[in-house]
PDB file of C-alpha atoms in Angstrom:
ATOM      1  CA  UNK A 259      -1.712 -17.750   2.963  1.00 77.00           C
ATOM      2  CA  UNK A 260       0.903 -14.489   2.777  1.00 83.00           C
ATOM      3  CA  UNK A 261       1.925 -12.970   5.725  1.00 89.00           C
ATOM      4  CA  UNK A 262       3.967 -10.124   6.097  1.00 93.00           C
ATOM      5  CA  UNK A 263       5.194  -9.138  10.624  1.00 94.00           C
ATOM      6  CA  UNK A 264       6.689  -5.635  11.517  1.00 95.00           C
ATOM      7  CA  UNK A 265       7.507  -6.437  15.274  1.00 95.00           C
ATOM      8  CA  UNK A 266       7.766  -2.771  15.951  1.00 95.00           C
ATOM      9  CA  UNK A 267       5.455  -0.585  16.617  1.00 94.00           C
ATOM     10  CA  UNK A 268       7.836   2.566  16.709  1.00 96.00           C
ATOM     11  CA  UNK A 269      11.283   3.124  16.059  1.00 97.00           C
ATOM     12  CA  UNK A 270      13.552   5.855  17.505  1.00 97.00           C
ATOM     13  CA  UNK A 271      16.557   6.802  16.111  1.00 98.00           C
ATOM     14  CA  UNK A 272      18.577   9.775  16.251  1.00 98.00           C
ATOM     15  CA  UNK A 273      19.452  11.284  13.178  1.00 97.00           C
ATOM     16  CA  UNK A 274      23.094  10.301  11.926  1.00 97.00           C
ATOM     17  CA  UNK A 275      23.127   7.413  13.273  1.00 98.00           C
ATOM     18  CA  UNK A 276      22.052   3.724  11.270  1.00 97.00           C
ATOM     19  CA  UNK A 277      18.275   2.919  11.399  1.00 97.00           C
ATOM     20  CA  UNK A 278      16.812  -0.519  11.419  1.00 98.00           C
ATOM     21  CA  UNK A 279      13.370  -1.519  10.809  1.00 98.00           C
ATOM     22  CA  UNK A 280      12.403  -5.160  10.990  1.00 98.00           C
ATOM     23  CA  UNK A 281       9.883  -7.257   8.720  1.00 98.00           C
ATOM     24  CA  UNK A 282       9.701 -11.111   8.527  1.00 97.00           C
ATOM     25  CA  UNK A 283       7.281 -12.721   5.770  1.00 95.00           C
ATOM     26  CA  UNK A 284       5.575 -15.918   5.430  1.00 92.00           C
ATOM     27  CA  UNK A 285       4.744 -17.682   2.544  1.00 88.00           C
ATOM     28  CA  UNK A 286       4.608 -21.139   0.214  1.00 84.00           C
ATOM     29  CA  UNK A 287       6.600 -20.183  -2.772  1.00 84.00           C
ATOM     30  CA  UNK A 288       8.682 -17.631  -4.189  1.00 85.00           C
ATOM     31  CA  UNK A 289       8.376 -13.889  -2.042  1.00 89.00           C
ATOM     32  CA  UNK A 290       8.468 -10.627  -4.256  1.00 90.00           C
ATOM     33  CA  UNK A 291       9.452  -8.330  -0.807  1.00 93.00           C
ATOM     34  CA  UNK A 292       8.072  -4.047  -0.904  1.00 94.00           C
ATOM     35  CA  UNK A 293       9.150  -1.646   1.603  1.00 96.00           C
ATOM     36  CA  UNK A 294       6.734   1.887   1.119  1.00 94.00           C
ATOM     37  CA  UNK A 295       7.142   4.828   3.129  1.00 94.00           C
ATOM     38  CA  UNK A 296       3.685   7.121   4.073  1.00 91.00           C
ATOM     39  CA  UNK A 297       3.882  10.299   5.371  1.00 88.00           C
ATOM     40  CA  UNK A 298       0.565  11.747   7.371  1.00 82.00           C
ATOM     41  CA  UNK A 299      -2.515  11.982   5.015  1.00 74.00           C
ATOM     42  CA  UNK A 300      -0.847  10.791   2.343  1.00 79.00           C
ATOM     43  CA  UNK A 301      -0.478   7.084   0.335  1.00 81.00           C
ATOM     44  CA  UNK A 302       1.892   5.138   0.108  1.00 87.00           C
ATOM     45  CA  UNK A 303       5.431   5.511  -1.814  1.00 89.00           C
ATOM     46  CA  UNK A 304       7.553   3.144  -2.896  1.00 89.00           C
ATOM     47  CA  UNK A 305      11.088   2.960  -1.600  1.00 93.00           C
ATOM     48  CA  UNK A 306      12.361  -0.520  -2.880  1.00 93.00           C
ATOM     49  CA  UNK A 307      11.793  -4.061  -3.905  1.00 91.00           C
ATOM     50  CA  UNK A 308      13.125  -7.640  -3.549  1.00 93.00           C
ATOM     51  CA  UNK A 309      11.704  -9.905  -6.620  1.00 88.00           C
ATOM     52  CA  UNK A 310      15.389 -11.671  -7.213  1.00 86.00           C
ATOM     53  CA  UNK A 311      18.974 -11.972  -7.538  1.00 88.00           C
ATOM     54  CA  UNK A 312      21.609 -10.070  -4.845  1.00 91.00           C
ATOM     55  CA  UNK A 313      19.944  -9.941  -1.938  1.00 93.00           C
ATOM     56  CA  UNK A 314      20.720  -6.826  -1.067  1.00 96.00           C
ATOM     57  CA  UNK A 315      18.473  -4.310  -2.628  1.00 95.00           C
ATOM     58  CA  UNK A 316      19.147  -0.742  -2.893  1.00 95.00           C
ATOM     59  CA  UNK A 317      16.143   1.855  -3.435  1.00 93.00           C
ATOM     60  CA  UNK A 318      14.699   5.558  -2.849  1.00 90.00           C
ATOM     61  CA  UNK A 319      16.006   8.001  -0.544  1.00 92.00           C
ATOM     62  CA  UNK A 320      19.912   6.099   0.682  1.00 95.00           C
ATOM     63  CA  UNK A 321      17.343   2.774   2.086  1.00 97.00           C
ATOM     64  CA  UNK A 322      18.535  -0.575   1.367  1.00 97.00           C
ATOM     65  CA  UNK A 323      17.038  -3.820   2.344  1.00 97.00           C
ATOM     66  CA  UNK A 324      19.060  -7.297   2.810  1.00 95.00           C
ATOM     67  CA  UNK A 325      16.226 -10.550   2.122  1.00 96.00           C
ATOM     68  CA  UNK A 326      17.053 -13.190   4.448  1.00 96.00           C
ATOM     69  CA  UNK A 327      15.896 -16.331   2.860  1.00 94.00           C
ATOM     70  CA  UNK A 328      16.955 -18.670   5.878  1.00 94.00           C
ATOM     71  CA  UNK A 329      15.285 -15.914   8.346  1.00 96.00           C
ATOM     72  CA  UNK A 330      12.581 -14.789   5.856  1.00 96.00           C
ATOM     73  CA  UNK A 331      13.556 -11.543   6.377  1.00 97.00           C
ATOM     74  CA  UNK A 332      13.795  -8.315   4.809  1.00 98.00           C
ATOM     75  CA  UNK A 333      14.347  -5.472   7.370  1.00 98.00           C
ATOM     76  CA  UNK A 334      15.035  -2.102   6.060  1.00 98.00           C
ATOM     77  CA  UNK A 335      17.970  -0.338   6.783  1.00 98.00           C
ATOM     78  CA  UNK A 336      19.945   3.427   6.148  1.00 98.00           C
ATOM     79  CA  UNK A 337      23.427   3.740   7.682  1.00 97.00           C
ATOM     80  CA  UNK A 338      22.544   7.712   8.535  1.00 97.00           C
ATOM     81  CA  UNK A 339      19.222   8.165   9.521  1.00 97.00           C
ATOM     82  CA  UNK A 340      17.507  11.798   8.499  1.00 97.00           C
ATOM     83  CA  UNK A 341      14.819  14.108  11.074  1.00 96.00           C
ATOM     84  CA  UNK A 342      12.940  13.728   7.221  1.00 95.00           C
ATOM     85  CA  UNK A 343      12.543  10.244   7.066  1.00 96.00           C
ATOM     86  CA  UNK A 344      10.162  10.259  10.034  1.00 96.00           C
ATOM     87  CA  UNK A 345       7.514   8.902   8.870  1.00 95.00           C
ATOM     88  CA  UNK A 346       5.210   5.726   8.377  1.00 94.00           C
ATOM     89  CA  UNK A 347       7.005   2.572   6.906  1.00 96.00           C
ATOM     90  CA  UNK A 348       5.368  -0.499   5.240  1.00 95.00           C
ATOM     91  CA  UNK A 349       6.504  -3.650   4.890  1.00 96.00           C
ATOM     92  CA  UNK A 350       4.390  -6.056   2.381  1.00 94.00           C
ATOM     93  CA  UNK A 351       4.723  -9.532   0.539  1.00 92.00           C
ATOM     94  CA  UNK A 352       3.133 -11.750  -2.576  1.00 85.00           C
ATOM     95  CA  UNK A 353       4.051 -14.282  -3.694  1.00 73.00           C
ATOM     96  CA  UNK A 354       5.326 -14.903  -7.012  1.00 63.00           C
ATOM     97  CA  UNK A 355       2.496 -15.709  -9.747  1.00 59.00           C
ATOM     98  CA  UNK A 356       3.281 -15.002 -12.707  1.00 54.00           C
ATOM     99  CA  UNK A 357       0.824 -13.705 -15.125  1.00 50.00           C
ATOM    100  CA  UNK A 358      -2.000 -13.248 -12.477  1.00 51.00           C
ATOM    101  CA  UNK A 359      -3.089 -10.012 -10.529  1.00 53.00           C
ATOM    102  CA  UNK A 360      -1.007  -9.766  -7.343  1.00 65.00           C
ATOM    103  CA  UNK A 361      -2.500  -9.301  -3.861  1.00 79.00           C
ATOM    104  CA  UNK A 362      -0.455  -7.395  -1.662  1.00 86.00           C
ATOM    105  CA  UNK A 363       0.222  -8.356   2.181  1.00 89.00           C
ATOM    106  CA  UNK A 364       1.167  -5.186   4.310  1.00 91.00           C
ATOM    107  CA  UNK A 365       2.022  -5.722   7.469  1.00 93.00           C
ATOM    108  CA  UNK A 366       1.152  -3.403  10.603  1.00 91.00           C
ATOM    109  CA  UNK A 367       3.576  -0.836   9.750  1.00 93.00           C
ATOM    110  CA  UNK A 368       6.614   0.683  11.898  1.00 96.00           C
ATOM    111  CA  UNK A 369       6.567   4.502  12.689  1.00 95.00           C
ATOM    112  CA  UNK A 370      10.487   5.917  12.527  1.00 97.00           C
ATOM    113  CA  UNK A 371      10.847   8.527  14.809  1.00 97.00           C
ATOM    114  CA  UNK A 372      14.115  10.738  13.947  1.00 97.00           C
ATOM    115  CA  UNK A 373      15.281  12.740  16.721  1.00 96.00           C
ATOM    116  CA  UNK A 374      18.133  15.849  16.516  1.00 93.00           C
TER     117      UNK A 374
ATOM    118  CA  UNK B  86       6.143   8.240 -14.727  1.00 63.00           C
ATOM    119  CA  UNK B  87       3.664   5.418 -12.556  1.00 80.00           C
ATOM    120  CA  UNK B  88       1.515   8.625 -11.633  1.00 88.00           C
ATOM    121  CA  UNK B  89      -1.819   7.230  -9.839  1.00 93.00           C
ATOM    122  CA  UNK B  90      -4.227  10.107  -8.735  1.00 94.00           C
ATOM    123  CA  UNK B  91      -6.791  10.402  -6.835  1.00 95.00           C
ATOM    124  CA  UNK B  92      -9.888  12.662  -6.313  1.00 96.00           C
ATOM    125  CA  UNK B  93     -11.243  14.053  -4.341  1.00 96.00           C
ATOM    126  CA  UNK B  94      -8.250  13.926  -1.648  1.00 94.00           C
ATOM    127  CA  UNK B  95     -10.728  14.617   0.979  1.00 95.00           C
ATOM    128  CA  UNK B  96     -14.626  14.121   1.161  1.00 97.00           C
ATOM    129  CA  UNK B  97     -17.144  15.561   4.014  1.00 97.00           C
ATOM    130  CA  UNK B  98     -20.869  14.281   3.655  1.00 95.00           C
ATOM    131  CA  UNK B  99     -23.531  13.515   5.703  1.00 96.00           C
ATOM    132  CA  UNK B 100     -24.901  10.130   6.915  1.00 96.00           C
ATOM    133  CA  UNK B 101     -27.240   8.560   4.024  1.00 96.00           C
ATOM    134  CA  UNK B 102     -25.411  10.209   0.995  1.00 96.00           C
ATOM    135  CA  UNK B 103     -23.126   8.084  -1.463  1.00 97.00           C
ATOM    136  CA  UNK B 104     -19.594   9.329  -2.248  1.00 97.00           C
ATOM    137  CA  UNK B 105     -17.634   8.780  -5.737  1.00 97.00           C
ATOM    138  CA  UNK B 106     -14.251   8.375  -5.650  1.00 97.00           C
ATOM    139  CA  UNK B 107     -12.222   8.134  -8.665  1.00 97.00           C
ATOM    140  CA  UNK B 108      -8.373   6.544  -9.287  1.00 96.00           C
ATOM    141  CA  UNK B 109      -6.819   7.264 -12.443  1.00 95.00           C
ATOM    142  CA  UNK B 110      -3.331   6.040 -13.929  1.00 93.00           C
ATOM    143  CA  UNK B 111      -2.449   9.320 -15.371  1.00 92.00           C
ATOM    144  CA  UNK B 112       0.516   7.441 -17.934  1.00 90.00           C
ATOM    145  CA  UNK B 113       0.145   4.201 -17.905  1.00 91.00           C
ATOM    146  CA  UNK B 114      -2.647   1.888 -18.695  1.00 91.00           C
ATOM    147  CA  UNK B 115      -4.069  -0.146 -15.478  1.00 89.00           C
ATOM    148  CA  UNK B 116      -6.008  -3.408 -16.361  1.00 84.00           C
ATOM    149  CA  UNK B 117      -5.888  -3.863 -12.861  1.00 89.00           C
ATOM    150  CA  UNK B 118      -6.431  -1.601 -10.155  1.00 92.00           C
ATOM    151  CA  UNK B 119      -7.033  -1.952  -6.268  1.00 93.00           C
ATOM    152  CA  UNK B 120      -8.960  -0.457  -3.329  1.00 96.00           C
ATOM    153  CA  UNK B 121      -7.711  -0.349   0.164  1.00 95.00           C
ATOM    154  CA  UNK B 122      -8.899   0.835   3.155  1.00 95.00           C
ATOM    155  CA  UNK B 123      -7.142   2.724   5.977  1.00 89.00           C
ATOM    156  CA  UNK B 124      -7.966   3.136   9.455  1.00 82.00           C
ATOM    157  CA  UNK B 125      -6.138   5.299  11.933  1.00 78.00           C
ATOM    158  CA  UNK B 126      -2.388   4.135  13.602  1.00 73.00           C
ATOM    159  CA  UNK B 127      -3.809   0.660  11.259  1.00 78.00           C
ATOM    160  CA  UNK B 128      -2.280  -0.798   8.249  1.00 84.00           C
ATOM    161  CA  UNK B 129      -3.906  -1.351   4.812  1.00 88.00           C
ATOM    162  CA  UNK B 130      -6.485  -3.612   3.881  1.00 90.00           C
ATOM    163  CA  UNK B 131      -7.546  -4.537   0.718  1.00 92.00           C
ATOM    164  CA  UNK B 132     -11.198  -4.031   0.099  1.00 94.00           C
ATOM    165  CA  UNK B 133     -11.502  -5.414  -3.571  1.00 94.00           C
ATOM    166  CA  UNK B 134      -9.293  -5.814  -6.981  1.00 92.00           C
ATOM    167  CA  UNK B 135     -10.973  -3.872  -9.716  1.00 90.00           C
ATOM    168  CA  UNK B 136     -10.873  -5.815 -13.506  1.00 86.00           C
ATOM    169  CA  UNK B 137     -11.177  -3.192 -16.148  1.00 84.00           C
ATOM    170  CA  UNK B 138     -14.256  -4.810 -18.123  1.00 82.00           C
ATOM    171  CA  UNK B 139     -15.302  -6.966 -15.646  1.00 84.00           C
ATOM    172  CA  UNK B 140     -16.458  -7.571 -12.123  1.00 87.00           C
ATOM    173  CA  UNK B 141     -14.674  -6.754  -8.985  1.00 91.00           C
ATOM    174  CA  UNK B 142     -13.614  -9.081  -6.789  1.00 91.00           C
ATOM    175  CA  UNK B 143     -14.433  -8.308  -2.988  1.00 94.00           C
ATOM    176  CA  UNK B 144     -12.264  -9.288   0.072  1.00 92.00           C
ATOM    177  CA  UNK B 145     -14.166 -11.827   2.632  1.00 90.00           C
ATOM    178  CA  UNK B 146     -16.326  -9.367   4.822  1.00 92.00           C
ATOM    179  CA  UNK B 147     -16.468  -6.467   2.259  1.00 94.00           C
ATOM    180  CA  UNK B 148     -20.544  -5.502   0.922  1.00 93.00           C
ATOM    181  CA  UNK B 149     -20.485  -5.248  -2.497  1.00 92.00           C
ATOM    182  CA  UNK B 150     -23.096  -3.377  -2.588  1.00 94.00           C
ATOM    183  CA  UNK B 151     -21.712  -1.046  -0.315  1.00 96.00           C
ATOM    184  CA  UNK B 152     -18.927  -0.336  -2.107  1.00 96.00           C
ATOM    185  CA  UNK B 153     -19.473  -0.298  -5.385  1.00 95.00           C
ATOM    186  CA  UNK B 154     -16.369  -0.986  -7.709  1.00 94.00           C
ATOM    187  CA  UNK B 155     -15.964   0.401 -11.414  1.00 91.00           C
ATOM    188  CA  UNK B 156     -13.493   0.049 -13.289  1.00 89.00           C
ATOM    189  CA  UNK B 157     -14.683   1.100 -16.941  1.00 82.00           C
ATOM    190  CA  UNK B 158     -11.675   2.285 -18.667  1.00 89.00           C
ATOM    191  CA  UNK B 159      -7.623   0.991 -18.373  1.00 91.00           C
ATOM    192  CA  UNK B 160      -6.928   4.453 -16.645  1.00 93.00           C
ATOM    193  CA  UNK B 161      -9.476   4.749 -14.185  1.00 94.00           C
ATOM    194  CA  UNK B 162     -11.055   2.896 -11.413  1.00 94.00           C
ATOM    195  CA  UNK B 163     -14.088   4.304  -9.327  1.00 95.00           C
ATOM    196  CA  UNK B 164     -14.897   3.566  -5.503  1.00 97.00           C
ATOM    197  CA  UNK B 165     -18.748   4.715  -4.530  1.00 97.00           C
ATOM    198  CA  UNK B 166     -19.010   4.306  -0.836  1.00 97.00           C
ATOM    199  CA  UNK B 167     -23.285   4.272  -0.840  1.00 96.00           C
ATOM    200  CA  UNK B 168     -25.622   5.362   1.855  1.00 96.00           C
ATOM    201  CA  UNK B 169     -22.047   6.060   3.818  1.00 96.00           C
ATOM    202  CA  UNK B 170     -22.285   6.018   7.749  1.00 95.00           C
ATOM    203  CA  UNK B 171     -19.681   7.457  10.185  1.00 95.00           C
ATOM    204  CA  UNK B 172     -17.987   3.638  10.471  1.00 94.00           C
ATOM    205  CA  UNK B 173     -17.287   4.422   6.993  1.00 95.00           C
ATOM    206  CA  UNK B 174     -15.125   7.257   7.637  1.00 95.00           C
ATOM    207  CA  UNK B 175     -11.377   6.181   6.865  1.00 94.00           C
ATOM    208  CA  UNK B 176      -8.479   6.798   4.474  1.00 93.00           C
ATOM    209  CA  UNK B 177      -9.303   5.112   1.155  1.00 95.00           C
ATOM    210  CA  UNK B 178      -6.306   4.741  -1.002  1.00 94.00           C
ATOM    211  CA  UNK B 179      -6.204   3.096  -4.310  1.00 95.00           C
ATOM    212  CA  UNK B 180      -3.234   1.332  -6.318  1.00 93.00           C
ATOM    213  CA  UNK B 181      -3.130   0.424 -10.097  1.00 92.00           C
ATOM    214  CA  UNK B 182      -0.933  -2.011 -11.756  1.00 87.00           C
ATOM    215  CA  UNK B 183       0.362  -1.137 -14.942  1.00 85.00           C
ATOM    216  CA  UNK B 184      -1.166  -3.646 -17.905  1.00 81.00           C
ATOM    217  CA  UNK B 185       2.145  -6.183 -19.151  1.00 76.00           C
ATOM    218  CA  UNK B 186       4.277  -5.404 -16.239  1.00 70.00           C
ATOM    219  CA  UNK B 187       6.875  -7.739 -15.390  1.00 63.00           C
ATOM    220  CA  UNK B 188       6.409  -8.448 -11.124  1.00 63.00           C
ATOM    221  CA  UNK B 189       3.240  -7.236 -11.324  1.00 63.00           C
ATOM    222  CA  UNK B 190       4.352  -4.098  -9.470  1.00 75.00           C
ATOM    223  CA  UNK B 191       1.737  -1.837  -7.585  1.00 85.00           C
ATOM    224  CA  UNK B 192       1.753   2.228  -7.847  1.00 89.00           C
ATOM    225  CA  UNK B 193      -0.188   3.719  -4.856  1.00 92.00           C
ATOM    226  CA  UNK B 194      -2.356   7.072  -5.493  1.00 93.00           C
ATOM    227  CA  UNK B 195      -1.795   9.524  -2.398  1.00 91.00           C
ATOM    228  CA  UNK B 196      -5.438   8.738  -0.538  1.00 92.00           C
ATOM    229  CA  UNK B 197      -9.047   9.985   0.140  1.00 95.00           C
ATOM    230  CA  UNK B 198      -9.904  10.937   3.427  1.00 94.00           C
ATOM    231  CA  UNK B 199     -13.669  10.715   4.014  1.00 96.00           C
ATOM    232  CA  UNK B 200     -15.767  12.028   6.723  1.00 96.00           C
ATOM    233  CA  UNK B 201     -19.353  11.234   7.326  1.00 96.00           C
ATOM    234  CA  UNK B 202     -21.218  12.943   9.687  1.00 95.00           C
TER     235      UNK B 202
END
């Protein structure tokens, strides 16, 4: 079975400065990695994924996300954090089979919290 | 493009009544789509994935005939929450997944908030 672990509940940053947010995974094969972002009554929106090659993976909005094989890892990260990216933030996993529909693993989520 | 909608975005009804709600690709084709369900401060969980042509497939501890699942065309999917209580109030958001596509990527519509009173 997929897992997907945001250890934080919240994150506080303030803005300017670089913002972490942590997700480890778990599963048997391959991982294709998702990071979304929600803001309040609203779904989800994609920011970036992981499926293969560098593992650093740029996406939406200056985020980037490094995939730590050895760590299973795949925090999120943005070297100057923005009051506007407050919001809601998704990590989620699947694992890679081909030609089948994919279920999705979020995990808890990690509210940022971008401070003046 | 990868536009999922949703409607209505937010649904008020009384205890007893069913509630439609629809997910629609709006430019892409969607042979699969999926419903999740939100709770407050909570993350997502997957309800059911919705075959167009075919039968839904439920999550362990969803009713099927609760939640009935329709997915009659490749652009949209429809969620009927029936004879809805107020434990079935949440944030119902639905994600399609375009037909062909590569990693099987997901596109998220922006949510239903229902109510039941």
């Amino acid at each position: 079975a997929q897992s997907v672990a945001q250890p934080e509940d919240q994150v506080n940053v303030a803005e300017g400065n670089p913002l972490t947010v942590k997700c480890t995974y778990s599963v048997s094969g391959n991982p294709y990695l998702f990071w979304y972002v929600q803001y309040p009554n609203r779904g989800l929106q994609f920011l970036l994924k992981y499926i293969t090659g560098d593992n650093l993976v740029k996406g939406s909005y200056g985020f980037e996300a490094e995939f730590n094989k050895s760590q299973t890892s795949f925090h999120l990260k943005k070297p100057s954090a923005l009051v506007s990216d407050s919001a809601l933030y998704f990590c989620a996993v699947r694992e890679d089979h081909t030609g089948t529909a994919s279920k999705l693993t979020f995990g808890t989520g990690t509210r940022l919290q971008v401070t003046l | 493009g990868a536009v999922v909608s949703q409607h209505p975005s937010r649904v008020i009804c009384k205890s007893g009544t069913s509630v439609k709600i629809e997910c629609r690709s709006l430019d892409f084709q969607a042979t699969t789509m999926f419903w999740y369900r939100q709770f407050p401060k909570q993350s997502l969980m997957l309800m059911a994935t919705s075959n167009e042509g075919s039968k839904a497939t439920y999550e362990q501890g969803v009713e099927k005939d609760k939640f009935l699942i329709n997915h009659a065309s490749l652009t949209l999917s429809t969620l009927t929450v029936t004879s809805a209580h107020p434990e079935d109030s949440s944030f119902y958001i639905c994600s399609a997944q375009p037909a062909g596509s590569s990693y099987n990527e997901q596109f998220f519509g922006p949510g239903t908030r229902l109510t039941v009173l």
